[in-house]
Structure formats: structure tokens, C-alpha cells
CSV table of C-alpha atoms in Angstrom, one decimal:
chain,number,residue,atom,x,y,z
A,1,MET,CA,297.4,235.7,272.0
A,2,ASP,CA,299.5,235.0,274.6
A,3,HIS,CA,299.4,231.4,274.1
A,4,GLN,CA,299.9,231.2,271.2
A,5,LEU,CA,303.6,232.8,270.7
A,6,PRO,CA,306.2,231.7,271.6
A,7,PRO,CA,308.6,231.7,274.8
A,8,ASP,CA,312.1,234.1,275.0
A,9,GLY,CA,314.8,232.1,276.8
A,10,ASN,CA,316.7,228.7,276.0
A,11,TRP,CA,314.6,226.1,275.9
A,12,ARG,CA,314.1,223.1,274.0
A,13,SER,CA,309.7,221.9,273.9
A,14,TRP,CA,307.0,224.3,273.7
A,15,VAL,CA,304.4,223.0,275.5
A,16,ILE,CA,300.5,224.1,274.2
A,17,MET,CA,298.4,222.4,276.5
A,18,GLY,CA,295.0,224.1,275.8
A,19,GLY,CA,291.3,223.2,275.7
A,20,ARG,CA,289.1,221.9,273.3
A,21,GLY,CA,289.2,225.1,270.5
A,22,ALA,CA,291.9,226.8,272.2
A,23,GLY,CA,293.7,227.2,269.1
A,24,LYS,CA,296.8,225.5,269.6
A,25,THR,CA,297.1,224.2,266.1
A,26,ARG,CA,296.7,227.0,264.0
A,27,ALA,CA,300.0,228.0,267.3
A,28,GLY,CA,302.1,224.4,265.7
A,29,ALA,CA,301.8,225.6,262.2
A,30,GLU,CA,302.6,228.6,262.6
A,31,TRP,CA,305.7,227.7,264.4
A,32,VAL,CA,306.7,225.8,262.0
A,33,ARG,CA,306.7,228.4,259.3
A,34,SER,CA,309.2,230.2,262.1
A,35,MET,CA,311.0,227.9,262.7
A,36,VAL,CA,311.5,227.1,258.6
A,37,GLU,CA,310.6,230.4,257.0
A,38,GLY,CA,313.4,233.4,255.8
A,39,SER,CA,312.8,237.0,255.4
A,40,LEU,CA,311.8,236.5,251.4
A,41,PRO,CA,309.8,233.5,250.3
A,42,LEU,CA,313.7,231.2,249.1
A,43,ASP,CA,315.4,233.3,252.0
A,44,THR,CA,316.5,229.9,254.4
A,45,GLY,CA,315.2,230.3,258.1
A,46,ARG,CA,316.1,228.3,261.5
A,47,ALA,CA,315.2,225.2,260.3
A,48,LYS,CA,316.1,222.8,257.6
A,49,ARG,CA,313.9,219.1,258.4
A,50,ILE,CA,310.8,219.3,260.8
A,51,ALA,CA,308.9,216.8,262.4
A,52,LEU,CA,305.4,216.2,261.6
A,53,VAL,CA,304.4,213.9,264.2
A,54,GLY,CA,300.6,213.5,265.0
A,55,GLU,CA,298.7,210.2,266.1
A,56,THR,CA,298.0,208.6,262.5
A,57,VAL,CA,299.6,210.0,259.3
A,58,ASP,CA,295.7,210.8,258.3
A,59,GLN,CA,295.9,213.3,261.1
A,60,VAL,CA,298.6,214.4,260.4
A,61,ARG,CA,297.9,215.0,257.0
A,62,GLU,CA,294.6,215.7,257.3
A,63,VAL,CA,294.5,218.4,260.8
A,64,MET,CA,297.7,219.3,261.2
A,65,ILE,CA,298.4,220.4,257.3
A,66,PHE,CA,295.7,220.5,255.4
A,67,GLY,CA,293.2,221.4,258.5
A,68,ASP,CA,291.7,224.7,258.9
A,69,SER,CA,294.1,225.3,260.9
A,70,GLY,CA,298.0,223.8,259.3
A,71,ILE,CA,299.7,224.7,257.6
A,72,LEU,CA,298.9,225.1,254.2
A,73,ALA,CA,295.7,226.7,255.9
A,74,CYS,CA,298.5,230.1,257.1
A,75,THR,CA,301.2,230.2,254.2
A,76,PRO,CA,300.9,233.1,251.9
A,77,ASP,CA,301.0,231.6,248.7
A,78,ASP,CA,303.8,232.4,247.5
A,79,ARG,CA,305.6,230.5,250.8
A,80,LYS,CA,303.5,228.4,250.8
A,81,PRO,CA,304.8,224.5,250.7
A,82,SER,CA,303.9,221.9,247.8
A,83,TRP,CA,302.7,218.1,249.6
A,84,GLU,CA,304.4,215.5,247.8
A,85,ALA,CA,301.6,212.2,249.3
A,86,SER,CA,304.4,209.7,248.0
A,87,ARG,CA,306.8,210.6,250.3
A,88,LYS,CA,304.3,211.8,252.9
A,89,ARG,CA,306.2,215.7,253.3
A,90,LEU,CA,305.9,218.7,252.5
A,91,VAL,CA,309.2,220.2,250.4
A,92,TRP,CA,309.1,224.5,250.4
A,93,PRO,CA,310.2,227.2,247.8
A,94,ASN,CA,313.4,227.5,250.0
A,95,GLY,CA,314.7,223.9,250.2
A,96,ALA,CA,312.7,223.4,253.7
A,97,ILE,CA,311.1,219.5,254.2
A,98,ALA,CA,308.2,218.5,256.9
A,99,THR,CA,308.8,214.5,256.9
A,100,VAL,CA,305.2,212.6,258.5
A,101,HIS,CA,305.0,210.6,261.3
A,102,SER,CA,302.5,208.4,262.7
A,103,ALA,CA,303.2,207.7,266.7
A,104,HIS,CA,301.2,204.3,265.9
A,105,ASP,CA,305.6,203.3,264.4
A,106,PRO,CA,308.0,204.7,266.4
A,107,GLU,CA,310.6,202.6,264.6
A,108,GLY,CA,309.7,204.9,261.9
A,109,LEU,CA,312.0,207.8,263.2
A,110,ARG,CA,314.6,205.7,263.7
A,111,GLY,CA,316.4,206.4,260.7
A,112,PRO,CA,315.8,210.3,260.0
A,113,GLN,CA,316.8,213.2,261.5
A,114,PHE,CA,316.0,216.6,262.8
A,115,ASP,CA,316.8,220.0,263.9
A,116,GLY,CA,312.9,220.4,264.9
A,117,ALA,CA,309.2,218.6,265.0
A,118,TRP,CA,305.9,219.5,265.9
A,119,VAL,CA,304.2,217.3,268.4
A,120,ASP,CA,300.0,216.9,268.4
A,121,GLU,CA,298.2,215.4,270.9
A,122,LEU,CA,300.7,213.9,272.7
A,123,ALA,CA,298.6,213.1,275.8
A,124,LYS,CA,296.5,211.0,273.8
A,125,TRP,CA,298.7,208.4,272.3
A,126,LYS,CA,298.8,204.6,273.2
A,127,LYS,CA,302.9,204.8,272.0
A,128,ALA,CA,303.2,208.0,273.5
A,129,GLN,CA,306.4,207.4,275.5
A,130,GLU,CA,308.1,204.8,273.0
A,131,THR,CA,308.2,207.4,270.0
A,132,TRP,CA,309.0,210.3,272.4
A,133,ASP,CA,311.9,208.6,273.1
A,134,MET,CA,312.0,208.2,269.2
A,135,LEU,CA,311.9,211.0,268.2
A,136,GLN,CA,314.2,212.8,270.9
A,137,PHE,CA,317.5,211.0,268.7
A,138,ALA,CA,316.1,212.0,266.0
A,139,LEU,CA,316.2,215.9,266.9
A,140,ARG,CA,320.0,216.0,266.5
A,141,LEU,CA,320.6,218.4,263.6
A,142,GLY,CA,321.0,222.4,264.1
A,143,ASP,CA,322.8,224.1,266.3
A,144,ASP,CA,319.6,224.5,269.1
A,145,PRO,CA,316.5,221.7,268.2
A,146,ARG,CA,313.9,222.6,269.4
A,147,VAL,CA,310.1,220.9,269.9
A,148,CYS,CA,306.8,222.2,269.5
A,149,VAL,CA,304.3,220.1,271.2
A,150,THR,CA,300.2,220.9,270.8
A,151,THR,CA,298.2,218.9,273.3
A,152,THR,CA,294.9,218.4,275.5
A,153,PRO,CA,296.3,217.3,278.8
A,154,ARG,CA,296.2,214.4,279.7
A,155,ASN,CA,297.0,212.1,283.3
A,156,VAL,CA,299.6,210.5,281.3
A,157,GLY,CA,303.5,209.4,282.1
A,158,VAL,CA,304.4,210.8,279.4
A,159,LEU,CA,303.5,214.7,279.9
A,160,LYS,CA,304.0,215.2,282.9
A,161,THR,CA,307.8,213.5,282.6
A,162,LEU,CA,307.9,215.8,279.9
A,163,LEU,CA,306.6,219.4,282.1
A,164,ASP,CA,308.5,218.8,285.2
A,165,ALA,CA,311.8,218.5,282.1
A,166,PRO,CA,314.0,221.9,283.5
A,167,SER,CA,314.0,222.5,279.9
A,168,THR,CA,310.2,222.5,279.1
A,169,VAL,CA,307.9,225.8,278.7
A,170,VAL,CA,304.6,225.9,279.0
A,171,THR,CA,302.2,228.3,278.2
A,172,GLN,CA,298.5,227.2,278.3
A,173,ALA,CA,294.9,228.5,276.9
A,174,PRO,CA,291.2,227.1,277.7
A,175,THR,CA,289.2,227.0,275.7
A,176,GLU,CA,287.2,230.6,276.0
A,177,ALA,CA,290.0,231.9,274.4
A,178,ASN,CA,289.0,231.5,270.9
A,179,ARG,CA,286.0,232.4,270.9
A,180,ALA,CA,286.0,234.8,268.4
A,181,ASN,CA,286.8,231.9,266.5
A,182,LEU,CA,284.0,229.0,267.3
A,183,ALA,CA,280.7,228.8,266.9
A,184,ALA,CA,278.1,230.6,270.7
A,185,SER,CA,276.4,227.5,270.6
A,186,PHE,CA,279.9,225.2,270.8
A,187,LEU,CA,280.2,227.5,274.1
A,188,GLU,CA,276.8,227.4,275.5
A,189,GLU,CA,276.7,223.9,275.4
A,190,VAL,CA,279.8,222.9,276.3
A,191,ARG,CA,279.6,224.8,279.7
A,192,ALA,CA,276.2,224.1,280.1
A,193,ARG,CA,277.9,220.4,280.4
A,194,TYR,CA,280.9,220.1,281.9
A,195,GLU,CA,281.9,223.8,283.3
A,196,GLY,CA,282.4,222.7,286.9
A,197,THR,CA,283.5,219.0,286.7
A,198,ARG,CA,287.5,217.5,286.8
A,199,LEU,CA,286.4,216.0,282.5
A,200,GLY,CA,285.7,220.9,282.3
A,201,ARG,CA,288.5,221.7,283.8
A,202,GLN,CA,290.9,218.6,281.8
A,203,GLU,CA,288.9,219.3,278.0
A,204,LEU,CA,287.9,223.3,278.4
A,205,ASP,CA,290.7,224.5,280.4
A,206,GLY,CA,292.7,223.3,279.4
A,207,VAL,CA,294.3,222.0,283.1
A,208,LEU,CA,297.2,218.9,283.9
A,209,LEU,CA,294.7,216.7,286.5
A,210,ALA,CA,297.0,214.3,288.1
A,211,ASP,CA,296.3,211.7,290.4
A,212,ALA,CA,299.0,210.8,292.2
A,213,ASP,CA,300.1,207.1,292.3
A,214,GLY,CA,297.9,204.8,294.4
A,215,ALA,CA,295.7,207.7,295.2
A,216,LEU,CA,293.0,206.0,297.2
A,217,TRP,CA,290.3,208.2,293.9
A,218,SER,CA,290.2,208.7,291.2
A,219,SER,CA,289.6,211.5,288.8
A,220,ARG,CA,287.5,208.1,286.3
A,221,MET,CA,286.2,207.2,289.4
A,222,LEU,CA,285.6,211.1,290.2
A,223,GLU,CA,283.7,211.2,287.0
A,224,ASN,CA,281.8,208.4,286.5
A,225,LEU,CA,280.2,209.7,290.0
A,226,ARG,CA,278.9,213.5,288.8
A,227,ALA,CA,275.1,213.4,290.6
A,228,ARG,CA,272.9,215.0,287.6
A,229,LYS,CA,270.6,215.6,290.3
A,230,VAL,CA,270.1,215.6,294.1
A,231,PRO,CA,266.6,213.6,295.3
A,232,THR,CA,265.0,215.4,298.7
A,233,LEU,CA,268.1,213.7,301.4
A,234,ASP,CA,266.8,213.0,304.7
A,235,ARG,CA,270.2,214.9,307.0
A,236,ILE,CA,272.6,216.8,306.1
A,237,VAL,CA,275.6,217.9,308.3
A,238,VAL,CA,278.0,220.8,307.9
A,239,ALA,CA,281.6,218.8,309.1
A,240,VAL,CA,284.5,221.2,309.9
A,241,ASP,CA,288.3,220.7,310.5
A,242,PRO,CA,289.5,223.2,312.0
A,243,ALA,CA,292.0,225.3,310.5
A,244,THR,CA,295.5,225.5,313.8
A,245,THR,CA,296.2,229.4,312.7
A,246,ALA,CA,295.6,232.3,310.6
A,247,GLY,CA,297.3,234.4,309.0
A,248,ALA,CA,298.9,234.0,304.5
A,249,GLY,CA,300.1,231.0,304.2
A,250,SER,CA,298.7,229.3,306.9
A,251,ASP,CA,296.6,225.6,306.4
A,252,GLU,CA,293.1,225.8,305.5
A,253,CYS,CA,290.2,225.1,307.5
A,254,GLY,CA,287.9,222.5,305.6
A,255,ILE,CA,283.8,223.1,305.3
A,256,VAL,CA,282.9,220.2,303.2
A,257,VAL,CA,278.9,220.4,302.4
A,258,ALA,CA,277.5,216.4,302.4
A,259,GLY,CA,274.0,214.4,302.8
A,260,VAL,CA,271.9,211.5,302.7
A,261,VAL,CA,269.5,209.5,301.5
A,262,GLN,CA,268.6,206.9,304.3
A,263,GLN,CA,266.0,204.6,303.1
A,264,GLY,CA,266.5,200.6,303.3
A,265,PRO,CA,269.3,199.6,305.3
A,266,PRO,CA,272.6,200.0,304.9
A,267,GLN,CA,274.6,199.2,301.6
A,268,ASP,CA,271.1,200.5,299.6
A,269,TRP,CA,272.1,204.6,301.6
A,270,ARG,CA,273.4,207.0,299.2
A,271,ALA,CA,274.7,210.5,300.0
A,272,TYR,CA,276.0,213.4,298.4
A,273,VAL,CA,278.4,215.8,298.7
A,274,LEU,CA,276.8,219.1,298.3
A,275,GLY,CA,279.5,221.5,299.2
A,276,ASP,CA,283.2,222.8,300.0
A,277,ALA,CA,283.2,225.9,301.8
A,278,THR,CA,286.9,226.5,303.0
A,279,VAL,CA,288.8,229.0,304.1
A,280,GLN,CA,291.8,230.1,304.4
A,281,GLY,CA,293.6,233.1,305.8
A,282,MET,CA,290.7,233.2,308.6
A,283,GLY,CA,291.0,233.5,312.4
A,284,PRO,CA,288.7,230.5,314.4
A,285,SER,CA,285.0,233.1,314.6
A,286,GLY,CA,285.6,234.4,310.8
A,287,TRP,CA,285.5,230.6,310.0
A,288,ALA,CA,283.3,229.4,312.3
A,289,ARG,CA,281.0,231.7,310.7
A,290,ALA,CA,281.3,230.2,307.4
A,291,ALA,CA,280.3,227.1,309.1
A,292,ILE,CA,277.4,228.3,310.0
A,293,THR,CA,276.7,230.3,307.1
A,294,ALA,CA,277.1,227.1,305.2
A,295,MET,CA,274.6,225.1,307.4
A,296,GLU,CA,272.1,227.7,307.7
A,297,HIS,CA,272.8,228.1,303.3
A,298,TYR,CA,271.9,224.3,302.9
A,299,GLY,CA,269.3,223.9,305.5
A,300,ALA,CA,272.4,221.4,307.3
A,301,ASP,CA,270.9,219.5,310.4
A,302,ARG,CA,274.2,219.6,312.4
A,303,LEU,CA,277.4,220.5,312.3
A,304,VAL,CA,280.3,218.2,312.9
A,305,ALA,CA,283.6,219.2,314.2
A,306,GLU,CA,287.0,218.1,314.4
A,307,VAL,CA,288.4,218.2,317.8
A,308,ASN,CA,292.2,217.0,317.9
A,309,GLN,CA,294.7,220.9,317.9
A,310,GLY,CA,291.4,222.8,319.3
A,311,GLY,CA,289.3,220.3,321.8
A,312,GLN,CA,286.8,222.7,324.3
A,313,LEU,CA,287.2,225.6,322.8
A,314,VAL,CA,285.9,224.7,319.2
A,315,GLU,CA,282.6,224.6,319.9
A,316,GLU,CA,283.1,227.8,322.6
A,317,VAL,CA,284.6,229.4,319.6
A,318,ILE,CA,280.9,228.1,317.1
A,319,ARG,CA,278.2,228.6,320.6
A,320,GLN,CA,279.6,232.1,319.7
A,321,ILE,CA,278.5,232.2,317.1
A,322,ASP,CA,275.1,230.3,317.1
A,323,PRO,CA,274.8,229.3,320.9
A,324,LEU,CA,272.0,227.1,319.6
A,325,VAL,CA,273.1,225.6,316.6
A,326,PRO,CA,272.8,221.8,316.5
A,327,TYR,CA,276.6,220.3,317.0
A,328,LYS,CA,279.2,217.7,318.0
A,329,SER,CA,283.1,217.4,317.8
A,330,VAL,CA,284.4,213.8,317.4
A,331,HIS,CA,288.4,213.0,317.8
A,332,ALA,CA,290.5,211.9,315.2
A,333,SER,CA,292.0,208.2,317.3
A,334,ARG,CA,293.2,207.1,313.6
A,335,GLY,CA,296.3,208.9,311.2
A,336,LYS,CA,294.5,211.0,308.2
A,337,VAL,CA,294.6,207.3,305.4
A,338,ALA,CA,293.2,205.5,308.5
A,339,ARG,CA,290.3,207.9,308.2
A,340,ALA,CA,289.9,207.9,304.4
A,341,GLU,CA,290.1,204.0,303.3
A,342,PRO,CA,286.6,203.5,304.4
A,343,VAL,CA,285.1,206.4,303.2
A,344,ALA,CA,287.0,205.8,299.4
A,345,ALA,CA,285.1,202.8,299.8
A,346,LEU,CA,281.6,203.7,299.5
A,347,TYR,CA,282.4,205.5,296.2
A,348,GLU,CA,284.6,202.3,295.3
A,349,GLN,CA,280.8,201.1,295.3
A,350,GLY,CA,279.0,203.6,294.1
A,351,ARG,CA,277.2,204.6,297.1
A,352,VAL,CA,278.8,208.9,297.0
A,353,THR,CA,278.1,211.1,294.0
A,354,HIS,CA,279.4,214.8,293.4
A,355,VAL,CA,277.6,217.8,292.7
A,356,ALA,CA,280.1,219.7,290.2
A,357,GLY,CA,282.1,222.7,291.5
A,358,LEU,CA,284.3,220.8,294.2
A,359,ASP,CA,287.0,221.2,291.7
A,360,ALA,CA,290.1,221.8,294.5
A,361,LEU,CA,288.4,218.7,297.3
A,362,GLU,CA,289.0,216.6,294.2
A,363,ASP,CA,292.3,217.8,293.5
A,364,GLN,CA,292.9,216.4,297.4
A,365,MET,CA,291.0,213.4,296.7
A,366,VAL,CA,293.0,212.6,294.1
A,367,ARG,CA,296.1,213.1,296.0
A,368,MET,CA,295.6,211.3,299.1
A,369,THR,CA,297.3,207.2,298.9
A,370,ALA,CA,297.6,204.8,300.8
A,371,GLN,CA,300.9,206.2,302.5
A,372,GLY,CA,299.7,209.4,303.4
A,373,TYR,CA,299.1,213.3,301.2
A,374,GLU,CA,300.7,213.7,298.1
A,375,GLY,CA,299.6,217.6,297.2
A,376,GLY,CA,300.7,220.8,299.1
A,377,GLY,CA,300.0,221.8,302.4
A,378,SER,CA,296.6,219.5,304.3
A,379,PRO,CA,294.3,217.6,303.0
A,380,ASP,CA,291.5,219.8,305.2
A,381,ARG,CA,289.3,219.1,303.1
A,382,VAL,CA,288.5,215.8,302.8
A,383,ASP,CA,289.5,215.8,306.0
A,384,ALA,CA,286.6,217.8,306.9
A,385,LEU,CA,284.5,215.1,303.5
A,386,VAL,CA,285.2,212.2,305.1
A,387,TRP,CA,283.9,213.2,308.9
A,388,ALA,CA,281.5,214.3,306.6
A,389,LEU,CA,280.5,210.9,305.5
A,390,HIS,CA,281.3,209.7,308.1
A,391,GLU,CA,278.4,210.8,310.6
A,392,LEU,CA,276.3,209.6,307.6
A,393,MET,CA,276.9,206.7,306.5
A,394,ILE,CA,279.9,205.3,308.6
A,395,ALA,CA,279.0,205.8,311.4
A,396,PRO,CA,275.6,205.1,311.8
A,397,ALA,CA,276.0,202.6,309.9
A,398,ALA,CA,277.6,199.9,312.9
A,399,SER,CA,274.0,200.6,314.7
A,400,TRP,CA,271.7,200.6,312.4
A,401,ARG,CA,269.3,197.4,313.4
A,402,GLN,CA,266.2,196.1,310.9
A,403,PRO,CA,263.0,198.0,311.7
A,404,GLY,CA,260.7,195.7,313.8
A,405,VAL,CA,263.4,193.4,314.5
A,406,ARG,CA,263.8,193.1,317.7
A,407,SER,CA,268.3,192.2,319.8
A,408,LEU,CA,268.6,189.7,321.7
């Protein structure tokens, strides 16, 4: 498969980032073979000294060397290296050697030197940065020492820095890419459980979900607030952050649907984010129609739209599509961050949950910081989310009075 083939060009690090079972181990093992083997069994290859680095020595041995997709399983008998257990190394018939190293012992990489390395599951190592740094100093043999990194992505600094390096090339693949070699029941089960979640995107699709430093929302928070079941809701609204331009390259028109259970005092209320109908490139009638369609689909009680940019025109456009739509305009008197922080506090209190399938919205949320938005463009989906939850949770709570209690 294409994601298992080394890229062309001049690179130092090749990162194979994929979902569980996507064939990363087989790709790493075959890459080692391509480095150490020559045309004939006794011919020398490009590399003579390889480092095999995993989280532990046992994992290197059981997965990278003796595993079903490891080096020994992939190598024909006439080229197969011998395992020297006492010295923790593989020795090929042509004299090439691969030694085993553990990420628990970064200092173990201080003495040796290599012209190649295979690093497995870098993103899960506890001492990832220290081990990676020591390996870089050890890659000093030959004319062009290279390293292959096979990993499931995680939001850790060492991986993000590696991916940003100009000498790094990346290939990606989801679990589905290797479905021919996976049990059908496994794929059915994990897709049923995790499809549409951020955990599924990371572990199955091989996507790096990077949170901005100091983000108001985190990936872990959002995963912990995943709705298993949505109860009967007391109110549902569709919130719109209108786009000011149309056409290719224009900002999105954020359209987010949310509902609330308002039983008891405000601290007991629970909100549910139900859908993201955001559109891009449409003129006013296009996004207005999309918003009203979302209202009809979810049975929403009201459409809430920010009017800072469009003013009266926003309502006029919406009423051209549906003159009787229940509508409320809202005006932003504070900046995006100031509006978002009270909503983020609701999440911290565990009072908002998400249904599956809100990937694009959640990607914007984890890039929203107290200093501003660190993604590209404008966080239009987040703006719409904030307006929806303000309408359902914050504004009514401010004016709530306990039933039966008269104000003085």
C-alpha cells in the first residue's frame, strides 16, 4: 500500500502515522530490510548499524522483531538475521546489525552510533523527548542516516515538533486501509463504538488532534463529555454566525444546533450539542436556507443569529425564506474570547455534552485560547456554539427565579 512505501526525495525522518492495525509495523520492518539488505543475501545494503527503539525492550522484541509483522516474519530464510538474545541484537548474513533500545533508558543511546533507526510508537513514550534527542546524536554514521517512525498519533510535543521539521516527511493511513488483514468483527465493533468521536479519529483514522496551548477546551474534556443518549429536550435552538462574504475562500457561516433539559435550578440544567450544519461559500439566501433546514430537521424552537455584521439584513434574508420563523437577533458587545469563556466553564462543570460527528466544530474548539483563536480563518462554528449555549443556558439562568418564590 502507498502509505507503507518510503517517499522519494531528501529526508531524514519518515513518520508513518496511522490508525490501529493500519500496517505500520509491517512498513517499519520492510523499511529496515530495505536499508540493510543488498541485491544478494551476502551483499551489503545502505545501512550497517540500525537502532530498534521502542517503549520497552520487551515491546521491541515481541512486536518489532518477533511479531506477526515484525522483521523476522517479513524476511526470507536466505536473508533472515539471527537473534542474539544475550546481546539484544539481530545479525544479518551480510554483517549488518540491529540493536535493541528502550525509551525507558535514554542514556542507553549515548554510546552507540548508527546509520539508521526504526522508532515504534514514539507518541506513547514517557521519556519521548529525552530518548529522541539521544537518538539524534547517535545517528552519525554514513552519508545519509535516516529514521523511520511508526506511531499512532497523540497530541505530544515531541511528535508535533518532529512533524514540523523541514527534514520530515509523513504518510498517513486509517485502520480501514488494512481491512483485508483485519477481522471484520473488529472493524464493525470499533467503528460502531468510536466513529465520529475524537478518539476514533486518532486511533482509527490516524489523525493528529493537536490542542492549542492554554485552549479553553481540550480533546480529553470533549471525549469525556460524549453523549451516549440524548433525553427529551425542553428547548432546541439553531444558532447562526453569518458569513459576511461568499465564494471560494470566504469564511464559513457557523450553524450549530443545541438543546437543553431545564429541570430544576440552573445548576442542574444540561445542554446537548446536536449538530453542526455549517456551510461555506454560500450567499445570504444559501446559508439562511441551510439554517432553516436545520431547524426543521431537529424540530428547533428558535433561530438565533448574530447581527454585528449584517444588522437588519440578516433577519430580512431569513424571513425571505420563512416569514414565520421564530427568530432572535443577538449583538456581540464583547470579543470572541470573552463570550466563549462562560460557555467553556459550563463544559468544565460537565453540563454540556456532544453527540458524535462534530469533528470540525471540536477542531476549532481546541484551538480557542484565552489569547485568541490559533487556527486558520475565523472560528465561526465556535461562535455559533457560544450563541446557542448562551441562549439555552446562560441568559435564562440570569433571569431564573425559583417557582413559588416571589421577588421583593
